[in-house]
Each structure stands twice: as C-alpha cells, then as structure tokens.
C-alpha cells in the first residue's frame, strides 16, 4: 500500500478513441453522469463516451462492457438501494475489470466498489467519511472539503462520500489523496488484469454544483479529476 505517491502518472495520448461507458439511471443522481462524461471528454484520452442504463440505448451488461475500456459509476443516492438495482450486473462488472478493463467510481461509485454491499473490487471496503474518527465534516450537506492530494492541500466538492478501509493482506493500493484525518480519499488499485480507481469527494463537480449549493468554487478544480483518470488509465 502506497500513500501519496509523488510520481506523476505517464500521460500518453492514444490515437484511437477508447470507449468509456458512464452509468446513467436510477442508481445515479441527475447531473452526476453528465459531469463525469464532461470530465472524460476533457481528458487527454480521446474517449468515445456513451451512457448505459435501463433507460438508455444500451443497458449495463457483459456484451456492452466487452466493447469498452472504461466503466464509470457516478455519484448517486443511497448505497443499498443502488446496489439492489445493480447487483445482477455485479458479476459482469467484476469480469470486465478482471479481464483488463478499468472501473472508475465517484462517491456512490466508490461505495459500490466495496463489498458491504458492492461489486467487491477493492482490497478492503468503503465506509462513510462523516462517521469516521476525527472527520472534519460530520453531516451530509453539500460542502467543500480539504484533502491532501499527492501531498498538496486541495479543496474539493463533497457530499457524504466514502473513505476506503484498506486491508494490505488483500492487495496493493496507491493512495492519491487522504482526508484531513489521514484516511484514504482517492486511490488506484489493481484487480486481475485491470485496475480500479475510486474517490470519495467529487473532483468532477461542475461549476453550477458550487453555485447551487451557495459554495465558493476553488480556483483550481478540474485538474484533480483529470489526474485521477490519467492515473487509472496508466495503471
């Protein structure tokens, strides 16, 4: 387990357009899938971004995942309700990553990467930061939280996101960011031939998220989301 890795990830720009699938449906909140899609389109990876879900042109499943390089689970509502809607797809998601795919989870997507309940993609589990010892934020309201991202103090949009309770006996994890109480807030970890990236706060937050919540947007905001994507895709 490596905390706060100082080495920047390699950032190759692919000539082709790798397919990135973003879940949009009842296990996500309005605006979250679109913010993730905007982040991916603004990255250096030339993604061909498509939405998947029960009300999209394609639903999440083994066949649609077989044509993708990246699957993204955006933010949403309550964990157990979301997993009830997605549990039938859990084996397909695990098989996709195990075979070399990438999973990226934001907030609820980070919770869903754990196992209580979830897709069981982490060497450990995900739990509520606001309930952790020494948490600087203890309620579920929209706010801006302070994290240490690659050793630098940064401010990120946050709404009841997870921390990641890692078990070194289950595998390695490269921690990109920690909360103010030292718990992992963002990390990359291998899973089979693939890799998993998860983050508790919302580095993908659109400018109107801050305005709607009456919050001041940090001067720098978009670079952390791009760093997370680069680290995952380069893993």
Coordinates of C-alpha atoms in Angstrom, one line a residue:
X1 CA 0.0 0.0 0.0
X2 CA 1.5 3.3 -1.1
X3 CA 0.2 6.6 0.3
X4 CA 0.5 9.9 -1.5
X5 CA 2.6 8.7 -4.4
X6 CA 4.9 11.5 -5.5
X7 CA 5.5 10.4 -9.1
X8 CA 3.1 11.8 -11.7
X9 CA 1.5 9.2 -13.9
X10 CA 2.5 8.8 -17.5
X11 CA 0.0 10.5 -19.8
X12 CA 0.1 9.1 -23.2
X13 CA -2.5 10.3 -25.7
X14 CA -4.0 7.4 -27.6
X15 CA -4.5 7.8 -31.4
X16 CA -7.8 5.8 -31.3
X17 CA -10.9 6.6 -29.3
X18 CA -11.3 4.1 -26.4
X19 CA -14.9 3.5 -25.4
X20 CA -15.9 4.8 -22.0
X21 CA -19.3 3.8 -20.5
X22 CA -20.9 6.0 -17.9
X23 CA -23.9 4.6 -16.0
X24 CA -27.0 6.9 -16.1
X25 CA -30.1 5.6 -14.4
X26 CA -31.9 5.1 -11.1
X27 CA -28.7 4.2 -9.3
X28 CA -27.3 7.7 -10.0
X29 CA -28.3 11.2 -9.3
X30 CA -29.2 13.8 -12.0
X31 CA -26.2 15.7 -13.1
X32 CA -23.6 13.3 -11.9
X33 CA -23.3 11.1 -15.0
X34 CA -23.2 14.3 -17.2
X35 CA -20.4 15.8 -15.1
X36 CA -18.4 12.6 -15.4
X37 CA -18.9 12.5 -19.1
X38 CA -17.7 16.1 -19.4
X39 CA -14.6 15.2 -17.4
X40 CA -13.8 12.3 -19.7
X41 CA -14.3 14.3 -22.8
X42 CA -12.0 17.0 -21.5
X43 CA -9.2 14.5 -20.7
X44 CA -6.2 13.6 -22.8
X45 CA -7.6 10.1 -23.7
X46 CA -9.9 10.9 -26.7
X47 CA -12.7 8.9 -25.1
X48 CA -15.7 7.9 -27.0
X49 CA -18.2 8.4 -24.2
X50 CA -21.6 6.6 -24.1
X51 CA -24.2 6.3 -21.4
X52 CA -25.5 2.9 -20.2
X53 CA -28.5 2.1 -18.1
X54 CA -32.1 0.8 -18.1
X55 CA -33.4 3.8 -19.9
X56 CA -30.5 4.3 -22.3
X57 CA -30.0 2.8 -25.7
X58 CA -27.8 0.1 -24.1
X59 CA -28.2 -1.4 -20.6
X60 CA -25.2 -2.3 -18.5
X61 CA -24.1 -5.9 -19.1
X62 CA -21.5 -8.3 -20.3
X63 CA -22.0 -7.6 -24.0
X64 CA -21.8 -3.8 -23.9
X65 CA -18.8 -4.0 -21.5
X66 CA -16.9 -6.2 -23.9
X67 CA -16.6 -3.3 -26.3
X68 CA -15.3 -0.8 -23.6
X69 CA -12.0 0.1 -22.0
X70 CA -13.5 2.1 -19.0
X71 CA -16.7 1.8 -17.0
X72 CA -17.7 4.7 -14.7
X73 CA -20.1 4.6 -11.8
X74 CA -21.0 8.2 -10.9
X75 CA -22.4 9.7 -7.8
X76 CA -26.0 8.9 -6.6
X77 CA -28.2 8.3 -3.6
X78 CA -28.3 5.5 -1.0
X79 CA -25.9 2.6 -1.3
X80 CA -28.2 -0.3 -0.6
X81 CA -30.9 1.0 -2.9
X82 CA -28.4 1.5 -5.7
X83 CA -26.9 -2.0 -5.2
X84 CA -30.3 -3.6 -5.4
X85 CA -30.6 -2.1 -8.8
X86 CA -27.2 -3.2 -9.9
X87 CA -26.5 -6.5 -8.2
X88 CA -27.4 -8.5 -11.3
X89 CA -24.7 -6.7 -13.2
X90 CA -22.1 -7.2 -10.5
X91 CA -20.6 -10.4 -12.0
X92 CA -20.3 -8.7 -15.4
X93 CA -18.5 -5.7 -13.9
X94 CA -16.1 -7.9 -12.0
X95 CA -15.4 -10.0 -15.0
X96 CA -14.8 -6.9 -17.2
X97 CA -12.2 -5.5 -14.8
X98 CA -10.6 -8.8 -14.1
X99 CA -10.0 -9.2 -17.9
X100 CA -8.2 -5.9 -18.2
X101 CA -10.9 -3.2 -18.0
X102 CA -10.9 -0.1 -15.9
X103 CA -13.5 0.8 -13.2
X104 CA -13.9 4.4 -12.0
X105 CA -16.2 5.2 -9.1
X106 CA -17.1 8.7 -7.8
X107 CA -18.7 9.0 -4.3
X108 CA -21.5 6.4 -4.6
X109 CA -19.4 4.6 -7.2
X110 CA -16.7 4.5 -4.6
X111 CA -19.0 2.9 -2.1
X112 CA -20.2 0.4 -4.8
X113 CA -16.6 -0.7 -5.4
X114 CA -16.6 -2.1 -1.8
X115 CA -18.3 -5.2 -0.6
X116 CA -20.9 -4.3 2.0
X117 CA -22.7 -4.3 -0.3
X118 CA -21.0 -3.7 -3.6
X119 CA -19.0 -5.1 -6.6
X120 CA -16.1 -6.2 -4.3
X121 CA -13.4 -4.6 -6.4
X122 CA -11.2 -3.2 -3.5
X123 CA -8.6 -4.7 -1.2
X124 CA -10.9 -3.7 1.6
X125 CA -14.1 -1.8 1.8
X126 CA -15.7 1.7 1.6
X127 CA -17.3 3.4 4.6
X128 CA -18.8 6.9 5.4
X129 CA -16.1 9.5 6.0
X130 CA -18.5 11.7 8.0
X131 CA -18.8 8.8 10.6
X132 CA -15.1 8.2 10.8
X133 CA -13.0 9.2 13.8
X134 CA -11.6 12.8 13.5
X135 CA -13.6 13.7 10.4
X136 CA -13.7 17.4 9.8
X137 CA -17.2 17.2 8.2
X138 CA -19.9 15.3 10.2
X139 CA -23.1 15.9 8.2
X140 CA -24.4 15.0 4.8
X141 CA -24.8 18.6 3.4
X142 CA -23.0 19.8 0.3
X143 CA -19.7 21.3 1.2
X144 CA -16.1 21.9 0.1
X145 CA -13.7 19.6 1.9
X146 CA -9.9 19.8 2.4
X147 CA -7.8 16.8 1.2
X148 CA -4.1 16.2 0.7
X149 CA -3.9 15.2 -3.0
X150 CA -0.4 13.9 -3.9
X151 CA 0.9 15.8 -0.8
X152 CA -0.7 19.1 -1.7
X153 CA -3.6 20.7 0.2
X154 CA -6.6 20.9 -2.1
X155 CA -10.3 21.8 -1.8
X156 CA -13.0 19.6 -3.4
X157 CA -16.8 19.4 -3.6
X158 CA -18.1 16.8 -1.1
X159 CA -21.4 15.2 -0.2
X160 CA -21.3 12.2 2.2
X161 CA -18.6 10.4 0.3
X162 CA -16.7 7.3 1.4
X163 CA -13.3 6.7 2.8
X164 CA -11.5 3.5 1.9
X165 CA -10.7 1.0 4.6
X166 CA -7.8 -0.9 3.1
X167 CA -6.5 -4.4 4.0
X168 CA -2.9 -4.7 2.9
X169 CA -3.2 -8.5 3.1
X170 CA -5.7 -8.4 0.2
X171 CA -3.6 -6.4 -2.2
X172 CA -1.8 -3.2 -3.1
X173 CA -3.3 0.3 -3.4
X174 CA -1.8 3.6 -4.5
X175 CA -3.4 6.3 -2.5
X176 CA -3.6 9.6 -4.4
X177 CA -5.4 11.6 -1.7
X178 CA -6.2 11.5 2.0
X179 CA -8.8 13.3 4.1
X180 CA -7.9 15.6 7.0
X181 CA -7.9 12.6 9.4
X182 CA -5.5 10.6 7.2
X183 CA -8.0 8.2 5.8
X184 CA -7.8 7.4 2.0
X185 CA -10.0 9.6 -0.1
X186 CA -8.8 8.6 -3.6
X187 CA -6.8 5.6 -4.8
X188 CA -5.9 3.3 -7.6
X189 CA -5.7 -0.5 -7.1
X190 CA -5.2 -3.5 -9.4
X191 CA -7.9 -6.1 -9.9
X192 CA -7.0 -9.1 -12.0
X193 CA -5.5 -7.8 -15.3
X194 CA -7.4 -4.5 -14.9
X195 CA -7.5 -1.6 -12.4
X196 CA -9.9 0.3 -10.2
X197 CA -10.0 4.0 -9.4
X198 CA -12.2 5.4 -6.6
X199 CA -12.7 8.8 -5.0
X200 CA -14.9 9.9 -2.1
X201 CA -15.2 13.6 -2.9
X202 CA -16.3 15.0 -6.3
X203 CA -13.4 16.3 -8.4
X204 CA -15.7 16.1 -11.4
X205 CA -18.1 18.7 -9.9
X206 CA -19.5 21.1 -12.4
X207 CA -19.3 24.9 -11.7
X208 CA -23.1 25.1 -11.1
X209 CA -22.8 22.5 -8.3
X210 CA -21.0 25.0 -6.2
X211 CA -23.3 27.9 -7.2
X212 CA -26.4 25.9 -6.5
X213 CA -25.1 25.0 -3.0
X214 CA -24.0 28.5 -2.2
X215 CA -20.4 27.4 -2.1
X216 CA -17.3 29.1 -3.4
X217 CA -15.6 27.2 -6.2
X218 CA -11.9 26.6 -5.7
X219 CA -9.6 28.4 -8.1
X220 CA -8.3 25.1 -9.3
X221 CA -10.8 22.3 -9.7
X222 CA -10.7 20.3 -12.9
X223 CA -7.1 19.1 -12.7
X224 CA -7.8 16.6 -9.9
X225 CA -10.4 14.7 -11.9
X226 CA -8.0 14.6 -14.9
X227 CA -5.2 13.3 -12.6
X228 CA -7.5 10.5 -11.3
X229 CA -8.4 9.5 -14.9
X230 CA -4.8 9.6 -16.0
X231 CA -3.6 7.5 -13.0
X232 CA -6.3 4.9 -13.6
X233 CA -5.7 4.6 -17.3
X234 CA -2.0 4.5 -16.9
X235 CA -2.1 1.8 -14.2

